[in-house]
Amino acid sequence: MTGRRSRSALSNRIAHLAAPPRLVPLPLVCSAMLGTTGVIGAVFLIMGMVFVWLSVGDATFPLWGKLLVFVFPVVGVMFFAAATVRGLKHVLLLRYGEVADAEMVSGRRTGTYVNDQPVVKYTYEFRVPGGQRYAA
């Protein structure tokens, strides 16, 4: 599908989108900020903290075991932080982003198939109201 779409051809939700900055509902913010990586990070953090709590209180637990147990919350914090930073970009796009016209410049197969369908990489050129063009 190439070419431009007029504002009237856009869905009703996009045509009536509030001007930025717009209110982004809290459940959508949480979903964008966490994602799968954030949920995995939270699980590692919570379970790791339980293991740390259990191991630190046990005097018979070996030192190397305690150090190994401390790895889980650290990995969890790293996953959670990475998901939060990436999600913040998505939330800012939802809050301050504007609708722009785009035109498909090219499309090529990636050599990968999903459900026996080829995966295609498309390149679009966006024109913003100031007249600048961006490729994505």
Tab-separated table of C-alpha atoms in Angstrom:
chain	number	residue	atom	x	y	z
A	1	MET	CA	0.000	0.000	0.000
A	2	THR	CA	1.730	3.161	-1.167
A	3	GLY	CA	0.783	6.778	-1.305
A	4	ARG	CA	-0.609	9.208	1.169
A	5	ARG	CA	-3.740	8.922	3.190
A	6	SER	CA	-5.860	11.954	3.783
A	7	ARG	CA	-6.962	12.881	7.286
A	8	SER	CA	-10.476	11.729	6.434
A	9	ALA	CA	-9.172	8.244	5.571
A	10	LEU	CA	-7.539	7.867	9.005
A	11	SER	CA	-9.413	6.074	11.727
A	12	ASN	CA	-11.815	8.073	13.847
A	13	ARG	CA	-9.512	7.771	16.879
A	14	ILE	CA	-6.555	9.347	15.077
A	15	ALA	CA	-8.666	12.046	13.439
A	16	HIS	CA	-9.955	13.166	16.859
A	17	LEU	CA	-6.659	12.812	18.721
A	18	ALA	CA	-6.042	15.579	21.257
A	19	ALA	CA	-3.190	17.975	20.614
A	20	PRO	CA	0.051	17.331	22.518
A	21	PRO	CA	0.741	17.198	25.387
A	22	ARG	CA	-2.087	14.714	25.839
A	23	LEU	CA	-3.075	12.651	28.840
A	24	VAL	CA	-1.835	9.049	28.683
A	25	PRO	CA	-3.870	6.649	30.863
A	26	LEU	CA	-1.960	5.092	33.765
A	27	PRO	CA	-2.525	1.452	32.691
A	28	LEU	CA	-1.041	2.285	29.280
A	29	VAL	CA	1.946	4.005	30.907
A	30	CYS	CA	2.574	0.962	33.130
A	31	SER	CA	2.254	-1.399	30.184
A	32	ALA	CA	4.659	0.630	28.046
A	33	MET	CA	7.152	1.110	30.867
A	34	LEU	CA	7.314	-2.552	31.837
A	35	GLY	CA	6.824	-4.769	28.833
A	36	THR	CA	8.093	-8.346	28.909
A	37	THR	CA	11.649	-7.399	29.907
A	38	GLY	CA	10.400	-5.370	32.855
A	39	VAL	CA	8.193	-8.195	34.082
A	40	ILE	CA	11.102	-10.654	33.869
A	41	GLY	CA	13.267	-8.121	35.713
A	42	ALA	CA	10.645	-7.707	38.429
A	43	VAL	CA	10.416	-11.479	38.898
A	44	PHE	CA	14.213	-11.781	39.146
A	45	LEU	CA	14.307	-8.889	41.615
A	46	ILE	CA	11.523	-10.178	43.864
A	47	MET	CA	12.615	-13.812	43.844
A	48	GLY	CA	16.249	-12.787	44.250
A	49	MET	CA	15.427	-10.658	47.259
A	50	VAL	CA	13.580	-13.582	48.856
A	51	PHE	CA	16.609	-15.826	48.298
A	52	VAL	CA	18.948	-13.133	49.659
A	53	TRP	CA	16.781	-12.721	52.743
A	54	LEU	CA	16.771	-16.473	53.355
A	55	SER	CA	20.508	-16.911	52.728
A	56	VAL	CA	21.769	-13.956	54.780
A	57	GLY	CA	19.925	-15.148	57.876
A	58	ASP	CA	21.440	-18.636	57.653
A	59	ALA	CA	24.916	-18.770	59.224
A	60	THR	CA	25.619	-22.197	57.699
A	61	PHE	CA	25.083	-20.960	54.129
A	62	PRO	CA	28.502	-20.752	52.365
A	63	LEU	CA	29.915	-17.397	51.267
A	64	TRP	CA	30.105	-18.394	47.589
A	65	GLY	CA	26.400	-19.308	47.763
A	66	LYS	CA	25.523	-15.914	49.215
A	67	LEU	CA	27.456	-14.150	46.452
A	68	LEU	CA	25.706	-16.272	43.821
A	69	VAL	CA	22.307	-15.433	45.298
A	70	PHE	CA	23.087	-11.686	45.133
A	71	VAL	CA	23.387	-11.956	41.339
A	72	PHE	CA	19.621	-12.480	40.881
A	73	PRO	CA	18.440	-9.117	42.278
A	74	VAL	CA	21.230	-7.301	40.403
A	75	VAL	CA	20.177	-8.878	37.090
A	76	GLY	CA	16.550	-8.067	37.921
A	77	VAL	CA	17.366	-4.398	38.534
A	78	MET	CA	19.273	-4.217	35.226
A	79	PHE	CA	16.370	-5.759	33.262
A	80	PHE	CA	13.846	-3.537	35.021
A	81	ALA	CA	15.908	-0.378	34.419
A	82	ALA	CA	16.432	-1.201	30.723
A	83	ALA	CA	12.697	-1.776	30.227
A	84	THR	CA	11.849	1.447	32.051
A	85	VAL	CA	14.198	3.576	29.927
A	86	ARG	CA	12.912	2.037	26.690
A	87	GLY	CA	9.300	2.362	27.881
A	88	LEU	CA	9.799	6.011	28.784
A	89	LYS	CA	10.544	6.748	25.121
A	90	HIS	CA	7.254	5.103	24.159
A	91	VAL	CA	5.286	7.055	26.757
A	92	LEU	CA	6.831	10.350	25.617
A	93	LEU	CA	5.906	9.513	22.018
A	94	LEU	CA	2.310	8.852	23.096
A	95	ARG	CA	2.204	12.084	25.093
A	96	TYR	CA	3.939	14.472	22.683
A	97	GLY	CA	3.829	12.712	19.294
A	98	GLU	CA	1.922	14.127	16.356
A	99	VAL	CA	0.324	12.427	13.389
A	100	ALA	CA	2.378	12.828	10.206
A	101	ASP	CA	1.914	11.805	6.595
A	102	ALA	CA	4.118	8.983	5.369
A	103	GLU	CA	4.945	7.424	2.044
A	104	MET	CA	6.411	3.969	1.559
A	105	VAL	CA	9.809	4.288	-0.117
A	106	SER	CA	10.848	0.647	-0.327
A	107	GLY	CA	10.090	-2.849	0.858
A	108	ARG	CA	12.393	-5.877	0.794
A	109	ARG	CA	12.226	-9.416	2.103
A	110	THR	CA	14.403	-10.219	5.115
A	111	GLY	CA	14.715	-13.929	4.323
A	112	THR	CA	12.737	-14.835	7.460
A	113	TYR	CA	9.328	-16.468	7.466
A	114	VAL	CA	6.650	-16.369	10.172
A	115	ASN	CA	3.670	-18.703	9.742
A	116	ASP	CA	4.876	-19.443	6.186
A	117	GLN	CA	4.660	-15.733	5.338
A	118	PRO	CA	7.762	-13.711	4.409
A	119	VAL	CA	8.832	-10.965	6.789
A	120	VAL	CA	9.244	-7.715	4.847
A	121	LYS	CA	11.253	-4.670	5.944
A	122	TYR	CA	9.532	-1.474	4.827
A	123	THR	CA	11.099	1.972	4.690
A	124	TYR	CA	8.815	4.981	5.034
A	125	GLU	CA	9.449	8.656	4.551
A	126	PHE	CA	7.606	10.930	6.980
A	127	ARG	CA	6.860	14.556	6.327
A	128	VAL	CA	6.312	16.684	9.402
A	129	PRO	CA	4.368	19.960	9.375
A	130	GLY	CA	7.620	21.985	9.221
A	131	GLY	CA	8.428	20.387	5.856
A	132	GLN	CA	11.305	18.210	7.061
A	133	ARG	CA	11.517	14.579	5.917
A	134	TYR	CA	12.539	11.594	8.009
A	135	ALA	CA	13.092	8.005	6.952
A	136	ALA	CA	12.172	5.097	9.217
